């Protein structure tokens, strides 16, 4: 069993309030959960308007399957024009 954990810090430059930030994040997190076999949550900077940290985890029997899920999840995040990934860390457990 392989567990992969991605932690990425992101900027949402057009957010003018926590409500706007959470609207953008909710749309992204929901799409990630619907499209991929992963768990995802906002884990940092929850009280900051334009800064966030997202954690994504995947579990599978092979590292290749976990890498596929996580890399496609990151590509999906990058496809949203309103959010920019700034720092990304990957851990294997």
PDB file of C-alpha atoms in Angstrom:
ATOM      1  CA  UNK A   1       0.000   0.000   0.000  1.00  0.00           C
ATOM      2  CA  UNK A   2       1.327   3.419  -0.990  1.00  0.00           C
ATOM      3  CA  UNK A   3       0.022   6.726   0.392  1.00  0.00           C
ATOM      4  CA  UNK A   4       0.836   9.982  -1.355  1.00  0.00           C
ATOM      5  CA  UNK A   5       0.324  13.400   0.204  1.00  0.00           C
ATOM      6  CA  UNK A   6       0.540  16.646  -1.719  1.00  0.00           C
ATOM      7  CA  UNK A   7       0.516  19.954   0.111  1.00  0.00           C
ATOM      8  CA  UNK A   8       0.251  23.029  -2.072  1.00  0.00           C
ATOM      9  CA  UNK A   9       0.071  26.679  -1.205  1.00  0.00           C
ATOM     10  CA  UNK A  10      -1.976  28.767  -3.581  1.00  0.00           C
ATOM     11  CA  UNK A  11      -2.907  32.375  -4.217  1.00  0.00           C
ATOM     12  CA  UNK A  12      -6.361  33.599  -5.208  1.00  0.00           C
ATOM     13  CA  UNK A  13      -5.511  37.121  -6.261  1.00  0.00           C
ATOM     14  CA  UNK A  14      -9.050  38.322  -7.066  1.00  0.00           C
ATOM     15  CA  UNK A  15     -10.572  37.312  -3.711  1.00  0.00           C
ATOM     16  CA  UNK A  16     -11.746  40.393  -1.848  1.00  0.00           C
ATOM     17  CA  UNK A  17     -13.225  38.536   1.112  1.00  0.00           C
ATOM     18  CA  UNK A  18     -13.209  35.147   2.804  1.00  0.00           C
ATOM     19  CA  UNK A  19     -16.579  34.487   1.195  1.00  0.00           C
ATOM     20  CA  UNK A  20     -15.138  34.971  -2.302  1.00  0.00           C
ATOM     21  CA  UNK A  21     -12.106  32.837  -1.458  1.00  0.00           C
ATOM     22  CA  UNK A  22     -14.259  30.009  -0.120  1.00  0.00           C
ATOM     23  CA  UNK A  23     -16.497  30.171  -3.183  1.00  0.00           C
ATOM     24  CA  UNK A  24     -13.513  29.601  -5.479  1.00  0.00           C
ATOM     25  CA  UNK A  25     -12.056  26.902  -3.210  1.00  0.00           C
ATOM     26  CA  UNK A  26     -15.336  25.048  -2.824  1.00  0.00           C
ATOM     27  CA  UNK A  27     -15.738  24.818  -6.606  1.00  0.00           C
ATOM     28  CA  UNK A  28     -12.178  23.475  -7.007  1.00  0.00           C
ATOM     29  CA  UNK A  29     -12.311  21.028  -4.086  1.00  0.00           C
ATOM     30  CA  UNK A  30     -15.681  19.649  -5.207  1.00  0.00           C
ATOM     31  CA  UNK A  31     -14.450  19.123  -8.763  1.00  0.00           C
ATOM     32  CA  UNK A  32     -11.324  17.346  -7.482  1.00  0.00           C
ATOM     33  CA  UNK A  33     -13.365  14.980  -5.310  1.00  0.00           C
ATOM     34  CA  UNK A  34     -15.807  14.214  -8.131  1.00  0.00           C
ATOM     35  CA  UNK A  35     -13.150  13.561 -10.757  1.00  0.00           C
ATOM     36  CA  UNK A  36     -10.433  11.662  -8.854  1.00  0.00           C
ATOM     37  CA  UNK A  37     -10.140   8.986  -6.172  1.00  0.00           C
ATOM     38  CA  UNK A  38      -8.586  11.345  -3.599  1.00  0.00           C
ATOM     39  CA  UNK A  39      -9.257  13.159  -0.350  1.00  0.00           C
ATOM     40  CA  UNK A  40      -8.777  16.913  -0.386  1.00  0.00           C
ATOM     41  CA  UNK A  41      -9.147  19.736   2.148  1.00  0.00           C
ATOM     42  CA  UNK A  42      -8.055  23.271   2.899  1.00  0.00           C
ATOM     43  CA  UNK A  43      -5.524  22.893   5.708  1.00  0.00           C
ATOM     44  CA  UNK A  44      -3.849  26.270   6.060  1.00  0.00           C
ATOM     45  CA  UNK A  45      -4.335  30.030   5.859  1.00  0.00           C
ATOM     46  CA  UNK A  46      -8.064  29.627   6.428  1.00  0.00           C
ATOM     47  CA  UNK A  47      -8.508  33.177   7.716  1.00  0.00           C
ATOM     48  CA  UNK A  48      -6.513  34.855   4.937  1.00  0.00           C
ATOM     49  CA  UNK A  49      -8.369  36.249   1.920  1.00  0.00           C
ATOM     50  CA  UNK A  50      -5.987  35.472  -0.904  1.00  0.00           C
ATOM     51  CA  UNK A  51      -3.724  32.720   0.452  1.00  0.00           C
ATOM     52  CA  UNK A  52      -4.597  29.072   1.022  1.00  0.00           C
ATOM     53  CA  UNK A  53      -3.022  25.686   1.556  1.00  0.00           C
ATOM     54  CA  UNK A  54      -4.622  22.559   0.114  1.00  0.00           C
ATOM     55  CA  UNK A  55      -3.778  18.963   1.071  1.00  0.00           C
ATOM     56  CA  UNK A  56      -4.507  16.090  -1.305  1.00  0.00           C
ATOM     57  CA  UNK A  57      -4.057  12.418  -0.418  1.00  0.00           C
ATOM     58  CA  UNK A  58      -4.359   9.249  -2.462  1.00  0.00           C
ATOM     59  CA  UNK A  59      -3.961   5.604  -1.510  1.00  0.00           C
ATOM     60  CA  UNK A  60      -3.371   2.702  -3.900  1.00  0.00           C
ATOM     61  CA  UNK A  61      -1.503  -0.564  -4.198  1.00  0.00           C
ATOM     62  CA  UNK A  62       1.126   0.918  -6.533  1.00  0.00           C
ATOM     63  CA  UNK A  63       3.115   4.135  -6.525  1.00  0.00           C
ATOM     64  CA  UNK A  64       2.318   4.636 -10.213  1.00  0.00           C
ATOM     65  CA  UNK A  65      -1.437   4.742  -9.520  1.00  0.00           C
ATOM     66  CA  UNK A  66      -0.975   7.265  -6.705  1.00  0.00           C
ATOM     67  CA  UNK A  67       1.321   9.425  -8.859  1.00  0.00           C
ATOM     68  CA  UNK A  68      -1.279   9.413 -11.650  1.00  0.00           C
ATOM     69  CA  UNK A  69      -4.093  10.546  -9.321  1.00  0.00           C
ATOM     70  CA  UNK A  70      -2.008  13.271  -7.675  1.00  0.00           C
ATOM     71  CA  UNK A  71      -0.473  14.641 -10.879  1.00  0.00           C
ATOM     72  CA  UNK A  72      -3.875  14.839 -12.552  1.00  0.00           C
ATOM     73  CA  UNK A  73      -5.324  16.549  -9.482  1.00  0.00           C
ATOM     74  CA  UNK A  74      -2.556  19.175  -9.664  1.00  0.00           C
ATOM     75  CA  UNK A  75      -3.210  19.650 -13.392  1.00  0.00           C
ATOM     76  CA  UNK A  76      -6.875  20.267 -12.615  1.00  0.00           C
ATOM     77  CA  UNK A  77      -5.984  22.877  -9.988  1.00  0.00           C
ATOM     78  CA  UNK A  78      -3.692  24.560 -12.528  1.00  0.00           C
ATOM     79  CA  UNK A  79      -6.531  24.663 -15.071  1.00  0.00           C
ATOM     80  CA  UNK A  80      -8.501  27.143 -12.936  1.00  0.00           C
ATOM     81  CA  UNK A  81      -7.447  30.675 -13.943  1.00  0.00           C
ATOM     82  CA  UNK A  82      -8.472  32.213 -10.609  1.00  0.00           C
ATOM     83  CA  UNK A  83      -5.949  30.234  -8.545  1.00  0.00           C
ATOM     84  CA  UNK A  84      -2.155  29.976  -8.766  1.00  0.00           C
ATOM     85  CA  UNK A  85      -0.087  27.228  -7.147  1.00  0.00           C
ATOM     86  CA  UNK A  86       3.027  28.715  -5.532  1.00  0.00           C
ATOM     87  CA  UNK A  87       4.648  25.983  -3.382  1.00  0.00           C
ATOM     88  CA  UNK A  88       4.042  22.237  -3.774  1.00  0.00           C
ATOM     89  CA  UNK A  89       5.442  19.462  -1.544  1.00  0.00           C
ATOM     90  CA  UNK A  90       4.969  15.736  -2.105  1.00  0.00           C
ATOM     91  CA  UNK A  91       5.413  13.064   0.589  1.00  0.00           C
ATOM     92  CA  UNK A  92       5.274   9.289   0.304  1.00  0.00           C
ATOM     93  CA  UNK A  93       4.169   7.129   3.217  1.00  0.00           C
TER      94      UNK A  93
END
